[in-house]
Amino acid sequence: MHVPSTKRGLGAGLATVLLLAGVAAFAGGNSAAADPNTTSAVSAGPAGFTQAVPAGQPSQYDQPLERCANGVNFPISGANPVLSEPVTTQFASNVGLSEYVTFSGNQYYGDWQFVFTNTTSQVLSTDCAVLVFRAPSGSDNHGYTATQQYGHPQQDYLEVPRGDGTSFYIARIDFHDVPLAQRQVAPGQSFTYSLGGAPNSAITLTQIRDSLKFTADLDLKANQALVQHYGTNRLTN
């Protein structure tokens, strides 16, 4: 029976230990490494909420289902009131949501994606919901998508520059001519608001994430007071 030398046995053992340590370090490094273009997720809002269900069918514009189908501009005079309001520094919502922000692009142009997940056990309608947040100034593209079937979103929208390379953005998400189900997000499902433009070092990705306030329309009043308060413009489809 051949017995390996002590030196050989120690060498093999040491190699095994180093190999395992390297694997562990590699795995640990991967899990700990943060993606600089994606924030962690944060949560806000109550786990339970009550949301009125609108009556009517698609294209019945005199019915509550289509309450945000048509809109007008709401010009205001003087400085926009958002400039004198407290800056949101922690994600806020009136319904249970998680949110993270991801950026794709380069130093000249890119897209920010605000990704929201319904963390409640209830179906959420995003119709007439209002988003207010801060991001680099000069966005030229913005829109809504979801992980489940959706249709015909449009917006009441406004950018309010702060003069420091960033702007406040106010957007009401409005649907038209689609059934209620295509305006809703089920528990565990996600929806996304995107913003395209040039990056600016005046604000970080985390600060963009934390600046957002989401207000769902819970009472079928369409968040009308908010869009009139901020003086939004109705965008074409």
PDB file of N, CA and C in Angstrom, residues 3 25 44 63 113 117 119 168 216 230:
ATOM      1  N   VAL A   3       1.767   4.980   0.667  1.00  0.00           N
ATOM      2  CA  VAL A   3       1.356   6.057   1.572  1.00  0.00           C
ATOM      3  C   VAL A   3       1.957   7.359   1.074  1.00  0.00           C
ATOM      4  N   ALA A  25     -14.356  33.784  -2.334  1.00  0.00           N
ATOM      5  CA  ALA A  25     -14.103  35.208  -2.511  1.00  0.00           C
ATOM      6  C   ALA A  25     -14.742  35.708  -3.794  1.00  0.00           C
ATOM      7  N   ALA A  44     -42.568  51.817  -0.043  1.00  0.00           N
ATOM      8  CA  ALA A  44     -43.361  52.847   0.622  1.00  0.00           C
ATOM      9  C   ALA A  44     -44.831  52.505   0.458  1.00  0.00           C
ATOM     10  N   GLN A  63     -68.229  58.544 -18.964  1.00  0.00           N
ATOM     11  CA  GLN A  63     -68.235  57.632 -17.830  1.00  0.00           C
ATOM     12  C   GLN A  63     -66.892  57.689 -17.085  1.00  0.00           C
ATOM     13  N   GLN A 113     -35.085  54.298 -15.904  1.00  0.00           N
ATOM     14  CA  GLN A 113     -36.293  53.493 -15.766  1.00  0.00           C
ATOM     15  C   GLN A 113     -36.669  53.446 -14.284  1.00  0.00           C
ATOM     16  N   THR A 117     -43.166  47.920  -8.317  1.00  0.00           N
ATOM     17  CA  THR A 117     -43.833  46.625  -8.148  1.00  0.00           C
ATOM     18  C   THR A 117     -44.949  46.777  -7.120  1.00  0.00           C
ATOM     19  N   THR A 119     -46.684  45.743  -4.223  1.00  0.00           N
ATOM     20  CA  THR A 119     -46.331  44.885  -3.094  1.00  0.00           C
ATOM     21  C   THR A 119     -47.527  44.508  -2.241  1.00  0.00           C
ATOM     22  N   PHE A 168     -37.767  69.385 -11.675  1.00  0.00           N
ATOM     23  CA  PHE A 168     -38.890  68.600 -11.193  1.00  0.00           C
ATOM     24  C   PHE A 168     -39.692  68.156 -12.413  1.00  0.00           C
ATOM     25  N   ALA A 216     -51.622  57.469  -6.337  1.00  0.00           N
ATOM     26  CA  ALA A 216     -52.651  56.759  -7.097  1.00  0.00           C
ATOM     27  C   ALA A 216     -53.981  57.487  -6.953  1.00  0.00           C
ATOM     28  N   TYR A 230     -50.073  72.143 -10.431  1.00  0.00           N
ATOM     29  CA  TYR A 230     -48.744  72.236 -11.039  1.00  0.00           C
ATOM     30  C   TYR A 230     -48.763  72.775 -12.460  1.00  0.00           C
TER      31      TYR A 230
END
